[in-house]
Short mmCIF file of C-alpha atoms in Angstrom, two decimals:
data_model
loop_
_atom_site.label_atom_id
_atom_site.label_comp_id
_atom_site.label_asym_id
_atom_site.label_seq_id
_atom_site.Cartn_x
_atom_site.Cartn_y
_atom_site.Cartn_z
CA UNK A 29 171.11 -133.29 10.64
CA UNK A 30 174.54 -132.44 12.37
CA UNK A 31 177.16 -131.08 10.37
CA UNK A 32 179.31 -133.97 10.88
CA UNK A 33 176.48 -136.03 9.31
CA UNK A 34 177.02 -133.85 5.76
CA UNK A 35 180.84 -135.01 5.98
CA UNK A 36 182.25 -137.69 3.34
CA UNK A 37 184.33 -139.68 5.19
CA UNK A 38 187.36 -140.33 3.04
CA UNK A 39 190.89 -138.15 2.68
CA UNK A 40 192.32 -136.67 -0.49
CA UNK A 41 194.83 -134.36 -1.45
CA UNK A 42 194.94 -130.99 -3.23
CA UNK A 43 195.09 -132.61 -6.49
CA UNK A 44 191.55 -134.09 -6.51
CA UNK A 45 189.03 -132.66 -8.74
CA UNK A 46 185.31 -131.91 -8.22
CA UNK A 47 182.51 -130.00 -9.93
CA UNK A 48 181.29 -127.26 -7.83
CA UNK A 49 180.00 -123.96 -8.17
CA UNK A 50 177.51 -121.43 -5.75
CA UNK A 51 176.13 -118.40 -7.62
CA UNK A 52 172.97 -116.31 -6.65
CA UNK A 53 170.70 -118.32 -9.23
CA UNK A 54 171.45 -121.29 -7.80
CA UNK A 55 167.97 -121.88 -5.34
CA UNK A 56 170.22 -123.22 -2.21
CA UNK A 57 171.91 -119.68 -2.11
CA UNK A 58 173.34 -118.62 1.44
CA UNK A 59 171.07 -122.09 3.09
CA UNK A 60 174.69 -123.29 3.87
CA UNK A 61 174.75 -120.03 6.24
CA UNK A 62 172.22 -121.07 8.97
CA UNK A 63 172.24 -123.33 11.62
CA UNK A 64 175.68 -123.88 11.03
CA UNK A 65 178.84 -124.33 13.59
CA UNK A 66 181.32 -122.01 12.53
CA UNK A 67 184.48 -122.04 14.36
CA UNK A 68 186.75 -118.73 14.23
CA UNK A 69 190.54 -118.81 14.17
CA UNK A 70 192.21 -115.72 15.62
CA UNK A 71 192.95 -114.48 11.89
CA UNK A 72 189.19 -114.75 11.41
CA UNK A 73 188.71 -112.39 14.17
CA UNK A 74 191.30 -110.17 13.15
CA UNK A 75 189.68 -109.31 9.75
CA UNK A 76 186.39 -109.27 10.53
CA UNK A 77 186.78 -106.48 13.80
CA UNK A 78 188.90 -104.82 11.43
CA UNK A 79 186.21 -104.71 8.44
CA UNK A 80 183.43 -103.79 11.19
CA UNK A 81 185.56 -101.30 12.52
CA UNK A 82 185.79 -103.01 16.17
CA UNK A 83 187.61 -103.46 18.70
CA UNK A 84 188.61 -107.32 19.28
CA UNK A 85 186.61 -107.34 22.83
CA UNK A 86 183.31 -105.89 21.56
CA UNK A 87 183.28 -107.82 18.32
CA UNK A 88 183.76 -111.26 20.15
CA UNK A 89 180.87 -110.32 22.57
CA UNK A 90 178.21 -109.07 19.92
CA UNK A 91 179.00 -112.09 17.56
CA UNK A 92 180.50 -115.08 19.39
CA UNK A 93 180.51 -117.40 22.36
CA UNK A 94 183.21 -119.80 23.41
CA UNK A 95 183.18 -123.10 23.83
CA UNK A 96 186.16 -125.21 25.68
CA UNK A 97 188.06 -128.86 24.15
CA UNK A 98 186.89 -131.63 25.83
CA UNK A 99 190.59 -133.14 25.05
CA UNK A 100 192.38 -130.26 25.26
CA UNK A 101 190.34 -127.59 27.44
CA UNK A 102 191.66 -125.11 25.29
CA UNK A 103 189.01 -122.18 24.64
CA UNK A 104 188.14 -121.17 20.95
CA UNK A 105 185.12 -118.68 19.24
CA UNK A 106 182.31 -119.87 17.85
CA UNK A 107 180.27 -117.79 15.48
CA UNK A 108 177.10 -116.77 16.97
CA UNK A 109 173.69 -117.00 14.61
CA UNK A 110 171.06 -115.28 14.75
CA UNK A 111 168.32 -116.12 17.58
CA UNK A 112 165.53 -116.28 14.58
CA UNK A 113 163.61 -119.68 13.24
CA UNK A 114 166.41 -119.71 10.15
CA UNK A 115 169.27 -119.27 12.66
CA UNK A 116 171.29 -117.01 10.17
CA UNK A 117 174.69 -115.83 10.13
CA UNK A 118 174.47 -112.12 11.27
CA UNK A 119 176.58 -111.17 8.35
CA UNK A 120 174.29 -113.12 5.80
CA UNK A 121 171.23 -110.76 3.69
CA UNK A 122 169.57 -111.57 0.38
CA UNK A 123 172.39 -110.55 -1.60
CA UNK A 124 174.77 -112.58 0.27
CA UNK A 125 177.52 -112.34 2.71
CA UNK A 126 177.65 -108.19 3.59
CA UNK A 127 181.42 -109.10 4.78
CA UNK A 128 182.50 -111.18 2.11
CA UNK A 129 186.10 -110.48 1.09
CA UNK A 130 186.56 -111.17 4.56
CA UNK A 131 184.99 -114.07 5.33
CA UNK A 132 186.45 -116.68 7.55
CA UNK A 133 188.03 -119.75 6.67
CA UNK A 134 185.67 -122.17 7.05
CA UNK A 135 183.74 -120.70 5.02
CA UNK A 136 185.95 -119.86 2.18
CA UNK A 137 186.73 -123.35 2.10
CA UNK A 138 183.31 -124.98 1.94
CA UNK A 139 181.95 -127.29 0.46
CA UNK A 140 185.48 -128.70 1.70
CA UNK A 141 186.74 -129.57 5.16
CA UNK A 142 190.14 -129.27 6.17
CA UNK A 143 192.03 -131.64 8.66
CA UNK A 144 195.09 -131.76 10.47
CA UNK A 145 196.58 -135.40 11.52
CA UNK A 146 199.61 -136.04 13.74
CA UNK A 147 202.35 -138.46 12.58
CA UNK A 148 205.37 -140.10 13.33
CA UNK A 149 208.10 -139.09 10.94
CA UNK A 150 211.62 -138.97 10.31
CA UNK A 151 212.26 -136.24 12.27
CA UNK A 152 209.89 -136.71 15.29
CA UNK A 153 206.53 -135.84 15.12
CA UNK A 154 204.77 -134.25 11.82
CA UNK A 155 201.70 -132.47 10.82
CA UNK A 156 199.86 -134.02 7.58
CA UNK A 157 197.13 -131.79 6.31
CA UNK A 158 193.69 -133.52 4.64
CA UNK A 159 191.21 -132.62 2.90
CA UNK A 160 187.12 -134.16 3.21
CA UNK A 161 184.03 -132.73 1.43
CA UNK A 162 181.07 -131.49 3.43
CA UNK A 163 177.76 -132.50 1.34
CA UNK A 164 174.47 -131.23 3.07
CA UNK A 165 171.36 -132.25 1.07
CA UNK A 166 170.07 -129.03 0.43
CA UNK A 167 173.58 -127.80 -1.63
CA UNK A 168 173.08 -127.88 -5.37
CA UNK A 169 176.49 -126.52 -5.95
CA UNK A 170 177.70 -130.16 -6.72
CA UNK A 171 175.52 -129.89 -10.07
CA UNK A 172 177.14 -127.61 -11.34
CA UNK A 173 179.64 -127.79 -14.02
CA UNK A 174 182.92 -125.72 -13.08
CA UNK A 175 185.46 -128.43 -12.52
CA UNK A 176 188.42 -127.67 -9.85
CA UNK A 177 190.86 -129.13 -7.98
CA UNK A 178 191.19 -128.98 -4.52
CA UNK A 179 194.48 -126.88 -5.13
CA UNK A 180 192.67 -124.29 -7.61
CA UNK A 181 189.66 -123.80 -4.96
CA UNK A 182 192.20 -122.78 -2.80
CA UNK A 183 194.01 -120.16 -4.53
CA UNK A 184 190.43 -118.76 -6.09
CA UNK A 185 188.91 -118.52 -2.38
CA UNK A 186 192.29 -116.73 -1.27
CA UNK A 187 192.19 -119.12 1.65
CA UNK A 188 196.04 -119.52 1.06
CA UNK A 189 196.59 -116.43 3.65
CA UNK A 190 194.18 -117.33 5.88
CA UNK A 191 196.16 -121.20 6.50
CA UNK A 192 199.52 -119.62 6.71
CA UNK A 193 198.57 -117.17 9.39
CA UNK A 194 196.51 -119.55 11.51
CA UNK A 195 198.70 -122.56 10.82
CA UNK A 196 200.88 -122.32 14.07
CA UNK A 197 197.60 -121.84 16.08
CA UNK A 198 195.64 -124.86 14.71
CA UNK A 199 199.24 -126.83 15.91
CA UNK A 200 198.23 -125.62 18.96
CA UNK A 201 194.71 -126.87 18.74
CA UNK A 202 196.42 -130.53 18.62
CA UNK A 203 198.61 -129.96 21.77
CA UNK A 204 198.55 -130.01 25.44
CA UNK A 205 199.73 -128.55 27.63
CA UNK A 206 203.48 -130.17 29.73
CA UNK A 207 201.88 -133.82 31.78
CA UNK A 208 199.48 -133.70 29.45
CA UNK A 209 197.75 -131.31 32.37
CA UNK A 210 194.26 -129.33 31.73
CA UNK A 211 194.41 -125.44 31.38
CA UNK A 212 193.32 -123.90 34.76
CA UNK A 213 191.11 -121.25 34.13
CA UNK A 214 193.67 -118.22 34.60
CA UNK A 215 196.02 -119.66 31.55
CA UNK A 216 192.55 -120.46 29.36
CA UNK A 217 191.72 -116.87 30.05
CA UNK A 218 195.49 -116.33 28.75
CA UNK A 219 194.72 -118.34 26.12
CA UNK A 220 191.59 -116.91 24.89
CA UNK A 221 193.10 -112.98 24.95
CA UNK A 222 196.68 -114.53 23.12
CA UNK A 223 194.18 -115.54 20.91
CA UNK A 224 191.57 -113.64 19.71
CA UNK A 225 191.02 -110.73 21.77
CA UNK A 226 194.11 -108.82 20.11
CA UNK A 227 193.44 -105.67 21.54
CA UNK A 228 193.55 -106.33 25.03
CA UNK A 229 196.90 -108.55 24.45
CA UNK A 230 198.17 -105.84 23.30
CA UNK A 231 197.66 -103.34 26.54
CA UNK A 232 198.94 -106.44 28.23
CA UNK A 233 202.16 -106.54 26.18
CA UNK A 234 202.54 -102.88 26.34
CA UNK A 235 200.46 -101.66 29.34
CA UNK A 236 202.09 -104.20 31.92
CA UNK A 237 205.43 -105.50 33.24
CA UNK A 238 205.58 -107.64 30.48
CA UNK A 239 208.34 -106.09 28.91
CA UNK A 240 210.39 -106.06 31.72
CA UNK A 241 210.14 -109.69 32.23
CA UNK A 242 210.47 -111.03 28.71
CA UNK A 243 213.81 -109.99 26.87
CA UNK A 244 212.15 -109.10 23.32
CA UNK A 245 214.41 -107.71 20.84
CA UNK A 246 213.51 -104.15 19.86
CA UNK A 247 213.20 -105.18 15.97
CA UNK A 248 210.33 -107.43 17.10
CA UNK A 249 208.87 -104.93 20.23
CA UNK A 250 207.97 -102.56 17.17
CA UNK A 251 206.43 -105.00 14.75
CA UNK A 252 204.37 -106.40 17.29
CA UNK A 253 203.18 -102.37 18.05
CA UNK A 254 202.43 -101.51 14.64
CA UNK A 255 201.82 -104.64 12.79
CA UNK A 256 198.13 -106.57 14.01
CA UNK A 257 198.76 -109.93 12.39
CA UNK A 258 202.82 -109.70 13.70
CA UNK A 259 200.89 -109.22 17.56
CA UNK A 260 198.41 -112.09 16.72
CA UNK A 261 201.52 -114.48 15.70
CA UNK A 262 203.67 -113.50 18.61
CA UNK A 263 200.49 -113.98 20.46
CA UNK A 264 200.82 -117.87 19.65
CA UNK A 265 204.54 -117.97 20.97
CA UNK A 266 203.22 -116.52 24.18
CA UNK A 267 200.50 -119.20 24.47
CA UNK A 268 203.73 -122.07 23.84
CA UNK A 269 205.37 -120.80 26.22
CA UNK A 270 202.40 -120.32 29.22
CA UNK A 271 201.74 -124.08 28.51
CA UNK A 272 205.47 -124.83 28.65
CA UNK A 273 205.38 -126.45 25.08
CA UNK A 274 208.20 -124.29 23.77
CA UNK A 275 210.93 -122.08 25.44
CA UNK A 276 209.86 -119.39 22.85
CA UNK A 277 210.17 -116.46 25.13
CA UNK A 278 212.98 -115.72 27.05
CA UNK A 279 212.84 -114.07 30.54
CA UNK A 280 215.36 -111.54 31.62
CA UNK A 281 218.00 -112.23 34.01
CA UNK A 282 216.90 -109.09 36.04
CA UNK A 283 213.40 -110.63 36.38
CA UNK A 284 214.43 -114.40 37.01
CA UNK A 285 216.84 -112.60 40.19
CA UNK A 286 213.93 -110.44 41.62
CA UNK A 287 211.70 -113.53 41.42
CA UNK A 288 214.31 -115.24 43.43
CA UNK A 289 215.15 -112.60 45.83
CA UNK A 290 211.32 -112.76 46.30
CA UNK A 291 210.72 -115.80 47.02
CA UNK A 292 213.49 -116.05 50.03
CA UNK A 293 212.04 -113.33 51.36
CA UNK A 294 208.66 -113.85 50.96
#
């Protein structure tokens, strides 16, 4: 069965209630963590390297692989199982998930799905977020009697922070890039590293001419050093502007004259 298969296909809001509950006596216990597509959003990555104590670049080889948008080309992670007959989430055991408190998204929010539709609206396009519930045949969660509401599941799964931080990259998930053009593979490579593979974004920041080119004010230049999630979010405005969505980052007038000097005499 694919996973879209397990999806309910109707909308609601955060106000609808459900029974639900997944506790280690319940005999489905931690089936909903194999064979599963689990999509990471940069945040994602950011807490779990963190909590294995890895860097960004050896955490996405060990437990991901990438996969490209057909509609957009844009590259995003994909949680890698296990290559055994269950197909198991390489953080999943016996007991449960060994990285639980920081888990990603997805699956703090099961057994809901969240969606993200564009809109016309009074003041150009909007965002309306959804909400869908995934139910797989094996869950017995649904039996159980601890009633919520979409809103309380929320706040009790602490999936609050995890939405707020990736909520400018999942716009970007929705977008292409100026024409309506595919990502070459240099600027999905940018893409990718902007993205989730923090660390290296951050030698290229720091470690190249980057600084020189962009006019960054200093306030933000030390966040960005000694604040992850501040680099990861400025990482997004970098991606806007490489795909010419947004004039978020502002080039230097030193570094718009060499280019032209360069170019005449080039």
């Amino acid at each position: 069965m694919s996973n879209m298969d397990s999806v309910v296909p109707t909308k609601f809001t955060l106000d609808k209630k459900f029974k639900f509950r997944c506790h280690k006596d319940v005999k489905c216990f931690t089936k909903c963590c194999s064979d599963i597509d689990i999509l990471l959003t940069p945040y994602d990555v950011l807490r779990l390297k963190s909590r294995l104590g890895m860097l960004s670049l050896e955490f996405l080889s060990k437990y991901t692989y990438v996969n490209i948008d057909r509609k957009s080309s844009h590259p995003y992670a994909m949680l890698k199982m296990l290559d055994d007959k269950e197909k198991k989430c390489p953080f999943v055991a016996t007991e449960g998930c060994t990285v639980y408190s920081d888990r990603p998204a997805n699956c703090r929010y099961y057994p809901i799905g969240q969606g993200i539709l564009k809109k016309d609206g009074e003041n150009g396009v909007e965002e309306e977020e959804f909400y869908f519930f995934v139910k797989e045949p094996h869950c017995l969660g649904y039996k159980e009697n601890m009633e919520w509401t979409i809103k309380s599941w929320r706040i009790d799964q602490e999936v609050d922070v995890y939405d707020e931080m990736n909520r400018e990259w999942k716009g970007l998930q929705l977008r292409k890039n100026m024409l309506g053009q595919e990502l070459d593979e240099k600027k999905q490579s940018q893409f990718y590293m902007a993205s989730y593979d923090i660390d290296s974004f951050r030698k290229f920041v720091f470690e190249s001419r980057f600084l020189d080119v962009f006019d960054l004010d200093d306030k933000i230049v030390e966040k960005i050093k000694t604040d992850e999630a501040e680099l990861m979010k400025f990482g997004f405005k970098y991606i806007k502007c490489i795909m010419m969505l947004e004039q978020t980052l502002k080039v230097k007038e030193k570094a718009i004259e060499e280019r032209i000097k360069k170019s005449k005499t080039g």
